[in-house]
Short mmCIF file of C-alpha atoms in Angstrom, two decimals:
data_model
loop_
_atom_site.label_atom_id
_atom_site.label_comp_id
_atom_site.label_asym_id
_atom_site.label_seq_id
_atom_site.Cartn_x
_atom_site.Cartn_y
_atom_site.Cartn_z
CA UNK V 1256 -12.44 -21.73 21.32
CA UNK V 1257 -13.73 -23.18 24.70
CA UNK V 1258 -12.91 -24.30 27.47
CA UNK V 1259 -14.19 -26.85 29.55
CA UNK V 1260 -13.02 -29.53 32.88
CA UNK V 1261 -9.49 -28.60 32.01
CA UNK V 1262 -9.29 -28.64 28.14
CA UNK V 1263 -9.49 -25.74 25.88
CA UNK V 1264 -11.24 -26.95 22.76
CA UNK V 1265 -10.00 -25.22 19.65
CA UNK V 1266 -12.37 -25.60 16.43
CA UNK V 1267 -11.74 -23.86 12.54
CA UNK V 1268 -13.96 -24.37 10.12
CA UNK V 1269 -12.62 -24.07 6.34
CA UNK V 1270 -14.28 -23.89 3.09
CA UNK V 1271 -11.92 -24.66 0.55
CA UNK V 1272 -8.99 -26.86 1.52
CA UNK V 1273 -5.32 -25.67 2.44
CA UNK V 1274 -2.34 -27.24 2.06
CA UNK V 1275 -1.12 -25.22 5.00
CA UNK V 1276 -3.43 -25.95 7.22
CA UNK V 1277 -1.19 -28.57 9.00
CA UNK V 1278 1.55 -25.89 9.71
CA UNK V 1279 -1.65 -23.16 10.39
CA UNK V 1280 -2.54 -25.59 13.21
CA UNK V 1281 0.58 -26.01 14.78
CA UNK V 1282 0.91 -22.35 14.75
CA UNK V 1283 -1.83 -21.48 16.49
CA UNK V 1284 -1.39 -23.89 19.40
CA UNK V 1285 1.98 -22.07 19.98
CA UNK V 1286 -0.12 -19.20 19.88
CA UNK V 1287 -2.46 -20.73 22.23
CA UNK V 1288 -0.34 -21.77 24.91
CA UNK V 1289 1.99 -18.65 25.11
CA UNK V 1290 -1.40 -16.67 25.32
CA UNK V 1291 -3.67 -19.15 27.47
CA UNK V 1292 -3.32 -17.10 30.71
CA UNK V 1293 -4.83 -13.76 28.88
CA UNK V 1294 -8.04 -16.04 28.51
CA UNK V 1295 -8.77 -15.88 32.48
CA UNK V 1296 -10.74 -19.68 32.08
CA UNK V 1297 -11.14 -19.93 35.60
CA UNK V 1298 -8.72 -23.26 35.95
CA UNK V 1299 -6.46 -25.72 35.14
CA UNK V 1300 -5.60 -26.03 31.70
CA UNK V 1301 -4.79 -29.64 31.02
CA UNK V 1302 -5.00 -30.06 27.14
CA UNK V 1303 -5.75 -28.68 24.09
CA UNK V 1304 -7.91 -30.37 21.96
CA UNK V 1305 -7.95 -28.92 18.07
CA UNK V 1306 -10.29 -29.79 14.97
CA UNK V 1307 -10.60 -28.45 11.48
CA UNK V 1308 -14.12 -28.90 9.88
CA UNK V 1309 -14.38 -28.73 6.43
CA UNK V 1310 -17.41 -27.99 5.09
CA UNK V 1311 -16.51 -26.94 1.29
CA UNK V 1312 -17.43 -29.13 -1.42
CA UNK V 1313 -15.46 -31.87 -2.38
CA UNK V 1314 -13.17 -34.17 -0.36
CA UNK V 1315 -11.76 -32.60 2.72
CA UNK V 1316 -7.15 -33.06 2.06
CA UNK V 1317 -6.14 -30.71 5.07
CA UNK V 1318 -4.96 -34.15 6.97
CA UNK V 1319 -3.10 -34.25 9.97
CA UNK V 1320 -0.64 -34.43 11.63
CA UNK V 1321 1.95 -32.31 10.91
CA UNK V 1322 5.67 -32.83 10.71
CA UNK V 1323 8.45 -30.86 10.07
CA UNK V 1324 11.79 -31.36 10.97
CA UNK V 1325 11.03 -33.85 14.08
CA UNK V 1326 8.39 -31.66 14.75
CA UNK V 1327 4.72 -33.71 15.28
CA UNK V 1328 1.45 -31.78 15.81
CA UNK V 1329 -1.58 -34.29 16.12
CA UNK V 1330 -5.40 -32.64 15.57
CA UNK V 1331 -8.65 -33.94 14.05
CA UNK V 1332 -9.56 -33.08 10.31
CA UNK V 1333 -12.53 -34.02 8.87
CA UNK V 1334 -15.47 -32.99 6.58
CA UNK V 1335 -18.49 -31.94 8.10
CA UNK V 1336 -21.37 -34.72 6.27
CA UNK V 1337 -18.88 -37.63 7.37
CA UNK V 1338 -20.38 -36.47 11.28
CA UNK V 1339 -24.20 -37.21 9.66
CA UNK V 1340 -26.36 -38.46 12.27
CA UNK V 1341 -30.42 -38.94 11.95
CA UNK V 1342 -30.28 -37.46 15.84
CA UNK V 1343 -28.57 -34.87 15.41
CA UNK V 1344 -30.01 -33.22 12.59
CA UNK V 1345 -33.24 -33.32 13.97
CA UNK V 1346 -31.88 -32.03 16.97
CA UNK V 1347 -30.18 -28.77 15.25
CA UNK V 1348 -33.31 -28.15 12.65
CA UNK V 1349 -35.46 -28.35 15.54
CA UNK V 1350 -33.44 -26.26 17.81
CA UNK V 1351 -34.68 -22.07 18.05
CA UNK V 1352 -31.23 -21.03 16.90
CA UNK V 1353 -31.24 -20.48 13.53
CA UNK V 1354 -27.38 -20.89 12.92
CA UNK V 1355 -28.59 -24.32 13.98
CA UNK V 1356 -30.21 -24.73 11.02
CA UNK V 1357 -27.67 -23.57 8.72
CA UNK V 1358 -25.06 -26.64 10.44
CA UNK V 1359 -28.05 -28.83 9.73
CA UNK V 1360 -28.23 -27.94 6.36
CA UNK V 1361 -24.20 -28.57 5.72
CA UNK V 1362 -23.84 -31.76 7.30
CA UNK V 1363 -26.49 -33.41 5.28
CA UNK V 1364 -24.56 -35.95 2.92
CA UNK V 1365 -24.35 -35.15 -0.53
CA UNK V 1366 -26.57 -38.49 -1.47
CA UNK V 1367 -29.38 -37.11 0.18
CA UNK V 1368 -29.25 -33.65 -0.16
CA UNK V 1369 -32.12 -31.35 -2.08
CA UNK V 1370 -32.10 -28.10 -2.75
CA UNK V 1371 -35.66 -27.55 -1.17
CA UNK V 1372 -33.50 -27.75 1.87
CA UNK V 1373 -32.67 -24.13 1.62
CA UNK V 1374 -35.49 -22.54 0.16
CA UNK V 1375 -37.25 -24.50 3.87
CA UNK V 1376 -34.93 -22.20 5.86
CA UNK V 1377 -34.77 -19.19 4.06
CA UNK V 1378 -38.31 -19.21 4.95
CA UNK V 1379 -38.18 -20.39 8.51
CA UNK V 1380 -35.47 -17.24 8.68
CA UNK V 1381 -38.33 -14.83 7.16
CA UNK V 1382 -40.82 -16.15 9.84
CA UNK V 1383 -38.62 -16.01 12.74
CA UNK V 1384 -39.57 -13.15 15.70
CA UNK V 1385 -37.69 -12.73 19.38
CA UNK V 1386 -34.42 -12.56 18.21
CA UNK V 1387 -32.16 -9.75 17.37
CA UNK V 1388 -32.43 -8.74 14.10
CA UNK V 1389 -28.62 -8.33 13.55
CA UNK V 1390 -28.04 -11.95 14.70
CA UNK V 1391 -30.95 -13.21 11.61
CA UNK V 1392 -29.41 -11.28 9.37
CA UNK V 1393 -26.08 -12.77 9.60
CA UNK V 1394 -27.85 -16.28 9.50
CA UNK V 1395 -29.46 -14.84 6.30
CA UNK V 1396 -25.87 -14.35 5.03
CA UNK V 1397 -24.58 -17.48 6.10
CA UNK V 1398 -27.38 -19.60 4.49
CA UNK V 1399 -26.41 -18.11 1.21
CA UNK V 1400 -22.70 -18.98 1.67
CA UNK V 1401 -23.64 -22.40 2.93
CA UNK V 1402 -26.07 -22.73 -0.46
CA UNK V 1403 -22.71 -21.80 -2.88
CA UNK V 1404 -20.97 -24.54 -0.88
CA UNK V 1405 -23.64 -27.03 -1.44
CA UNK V 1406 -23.26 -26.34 -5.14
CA UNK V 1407 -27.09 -25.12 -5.14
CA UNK V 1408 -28.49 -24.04 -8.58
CA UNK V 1409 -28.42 -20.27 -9.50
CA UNK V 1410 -31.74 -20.35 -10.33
CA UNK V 1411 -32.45 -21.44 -6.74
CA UNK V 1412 -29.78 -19.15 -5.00
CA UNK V 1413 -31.91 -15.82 -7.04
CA UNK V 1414 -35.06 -17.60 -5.54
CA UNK V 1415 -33.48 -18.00 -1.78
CA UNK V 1416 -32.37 -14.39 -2.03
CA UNK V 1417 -35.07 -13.22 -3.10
CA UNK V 1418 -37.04 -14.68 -0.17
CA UNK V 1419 -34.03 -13.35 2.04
CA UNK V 1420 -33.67 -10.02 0.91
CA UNK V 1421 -30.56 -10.74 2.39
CA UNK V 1422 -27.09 -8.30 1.68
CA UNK V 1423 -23.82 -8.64 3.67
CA UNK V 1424 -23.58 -5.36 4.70
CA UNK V 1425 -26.69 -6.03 6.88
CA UNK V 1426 -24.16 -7.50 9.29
CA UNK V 1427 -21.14 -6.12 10.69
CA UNK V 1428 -19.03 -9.38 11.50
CA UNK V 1429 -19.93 -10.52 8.15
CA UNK V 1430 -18.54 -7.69 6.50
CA UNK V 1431 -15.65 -7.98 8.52
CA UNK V 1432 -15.25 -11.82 7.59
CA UNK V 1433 -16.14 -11.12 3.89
CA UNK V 1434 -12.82 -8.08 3.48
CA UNK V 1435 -10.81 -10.13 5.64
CA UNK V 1436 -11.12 -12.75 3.13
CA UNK V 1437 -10.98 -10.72 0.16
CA UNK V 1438 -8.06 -9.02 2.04
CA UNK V 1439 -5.92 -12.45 2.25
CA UNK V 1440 -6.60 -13.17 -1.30
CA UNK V 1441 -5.19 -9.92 -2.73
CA UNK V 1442 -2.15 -10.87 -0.86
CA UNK V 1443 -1.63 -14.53 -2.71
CA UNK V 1444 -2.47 -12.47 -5.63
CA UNK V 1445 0.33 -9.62 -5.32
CA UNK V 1446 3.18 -11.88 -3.68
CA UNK V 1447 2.68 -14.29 -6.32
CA UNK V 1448 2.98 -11.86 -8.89
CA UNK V 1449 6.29 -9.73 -7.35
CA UNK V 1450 8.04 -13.58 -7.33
CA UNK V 1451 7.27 -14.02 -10.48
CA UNK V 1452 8.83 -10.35 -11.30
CA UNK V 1453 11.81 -11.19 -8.99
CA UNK V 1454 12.16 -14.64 -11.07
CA UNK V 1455 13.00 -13.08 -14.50
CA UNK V 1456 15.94 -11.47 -12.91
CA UNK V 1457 17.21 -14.83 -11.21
CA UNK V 1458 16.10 -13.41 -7.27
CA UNK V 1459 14.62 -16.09 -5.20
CA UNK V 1460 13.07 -16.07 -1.73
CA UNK V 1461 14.82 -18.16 0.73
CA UNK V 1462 12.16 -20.53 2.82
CA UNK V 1463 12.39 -18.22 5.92
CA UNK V 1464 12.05 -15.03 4.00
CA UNK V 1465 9.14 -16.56 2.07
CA UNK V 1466 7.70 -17.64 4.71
CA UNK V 1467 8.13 -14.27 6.31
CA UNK V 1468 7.00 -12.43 3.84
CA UNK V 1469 3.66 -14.30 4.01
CA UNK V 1470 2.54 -12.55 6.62
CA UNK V 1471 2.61 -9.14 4.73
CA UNK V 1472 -0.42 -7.13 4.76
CA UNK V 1473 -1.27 -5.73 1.33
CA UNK V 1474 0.34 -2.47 2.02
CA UNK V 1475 3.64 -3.53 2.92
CA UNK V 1476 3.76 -6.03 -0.69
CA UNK V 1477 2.60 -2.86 -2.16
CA UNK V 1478 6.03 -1.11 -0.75
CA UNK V 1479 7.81 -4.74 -1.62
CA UNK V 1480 6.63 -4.46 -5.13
CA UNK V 1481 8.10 -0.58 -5.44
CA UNK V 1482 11.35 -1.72 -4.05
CA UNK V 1483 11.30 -4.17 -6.40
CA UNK V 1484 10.61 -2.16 -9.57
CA UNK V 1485 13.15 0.30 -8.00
CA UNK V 1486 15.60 -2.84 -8.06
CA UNK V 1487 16.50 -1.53 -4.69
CA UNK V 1488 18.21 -4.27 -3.72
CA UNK V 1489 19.95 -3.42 -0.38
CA UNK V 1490 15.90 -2.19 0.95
CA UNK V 1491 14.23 -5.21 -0.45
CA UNK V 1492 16.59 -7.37 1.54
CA UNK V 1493 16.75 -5.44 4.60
CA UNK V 1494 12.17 -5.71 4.19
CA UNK V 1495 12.23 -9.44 3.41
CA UNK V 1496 14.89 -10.86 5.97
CA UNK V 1497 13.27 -12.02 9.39
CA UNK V 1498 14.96 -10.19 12.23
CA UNK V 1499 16.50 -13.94 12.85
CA UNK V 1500 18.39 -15.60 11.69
CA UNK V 1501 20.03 -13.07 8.94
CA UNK V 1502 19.87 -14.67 5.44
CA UNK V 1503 19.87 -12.66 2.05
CA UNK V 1504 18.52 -12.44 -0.74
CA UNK V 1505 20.23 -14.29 -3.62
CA UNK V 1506 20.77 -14.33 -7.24
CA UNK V 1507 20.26 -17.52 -9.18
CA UNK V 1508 18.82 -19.64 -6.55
CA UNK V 1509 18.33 -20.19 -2.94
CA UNK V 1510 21.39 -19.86 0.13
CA UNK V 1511 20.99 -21.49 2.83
#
């Protein structure tokens, strides 16, 4: 986020495309409002001004706005090569940032694109002095990442690594983004597996609790799943019911 003459600007960057993205996006501008005076921005805060960048393969889907029972959130979606501009790629591959060069190197449209194109910065990376090392070695990381999302050949990726020497444990936030990630997948994993579970005995979420429930960490599924297997009912319910309103579980189908 930033903020600047009044607006905060608000900007997420995806890889693979989410259908609830929309909603994710409405959320956090709740979030953002009800937390906007922690940020201490030194003003007036006028607007809010939100964008998702795609920058996975394929077509970017995560379209806006969102709507939900009257409810309309307007933000921007759109896929990073659509922004392609001569200018402005010279301008980031010629900048001394090297993140710059990784940006570069994702909004290049897929008609032009070679794969040279990374092996050229993994070795601009390998040259580069005067800048902390833990900051290149993240851009080494994200060069790789940006190379999977390019679709780059594996014989090139083993050559760009190579060159890199790169591993994501070399950087700290990267590791942190990498098991967050890996974190949030286990999750999808083990809640779609425990509905499954609950669905052979005719036990459905309601929306609320499902939607509750998607904010478990893997731990508290983990306890879910034992309830479950327990067919402690009266727990499960009492773990899977938002404090408000009350709903319960049912059998054979959704209350309301």
């Amino acid at each position: 986020m930033l903020f600047s003459d009044g607006t905060i600007y608000h900007v997420e960057f995806q890889a693979k495309n989410l259908s609830k993205m929309p909603a994710r996006m409405h959320e956090y501008a709740h979030l953002i409002d009800k937390y906007k005076k922690h940020y201490r921005v030194g003003g007036e805060i006028k607007s809010l001004n939100q964008k998702v960048v795609y920058v996975g393969p394929g077509a970017n889907t995560m379209d806006s706005p969102y709507h939900r029972w009257g409810t309309t959130h307007e933000f921007e979606s759109f896929g990073i090569t659509s922004k392609f501009d001569h200018e402005l790629h010279r301008r980031l591959m010629s900048s001394g940032e090297p993140h710059d060069w990784i940006i570069a190197l994702l909004l290049v449209q897929e008609k032009d694109f070679q794969e040279g194109f990374v092996a050229k910065i993994a070795g601009r990376l390998n040259a580069v002095r005067g800048i902390d090392e833990e900051h290149v070695a993240s851009a080494r990381i994200l060069l790789l990442i940006a190379g999977i999302l390019r679709n780059v050949s594996q014989g090139t990726m083993n050559e760009v690594e190579s060159m890199l020497r790169a591993n994501i444990g070399d950087s700290s936030l990267l590791s942190q983004f990498y098991d967050a990630g890996a974190n949030e997948q286990a999750v999808d994993v083990l809640l779609d597996s425990i509905e499954r579970g609950l669905g052979e005995l005719n036990i459905f979420f309601t929306t609320p609790q499902r939607n509750y429930i998607a904010t478990f960490d893997v731990d508290a599924l983990s306890y879910l799943n034992l309830l479950a297997i327990r067919r402690d009912y009266d727990a499960l319910q009492n773990l899977v019911t938002p404090p408000t309103p009350k709903l319960g579980l049912t059998r054979n189908g959704l209350d309301g």
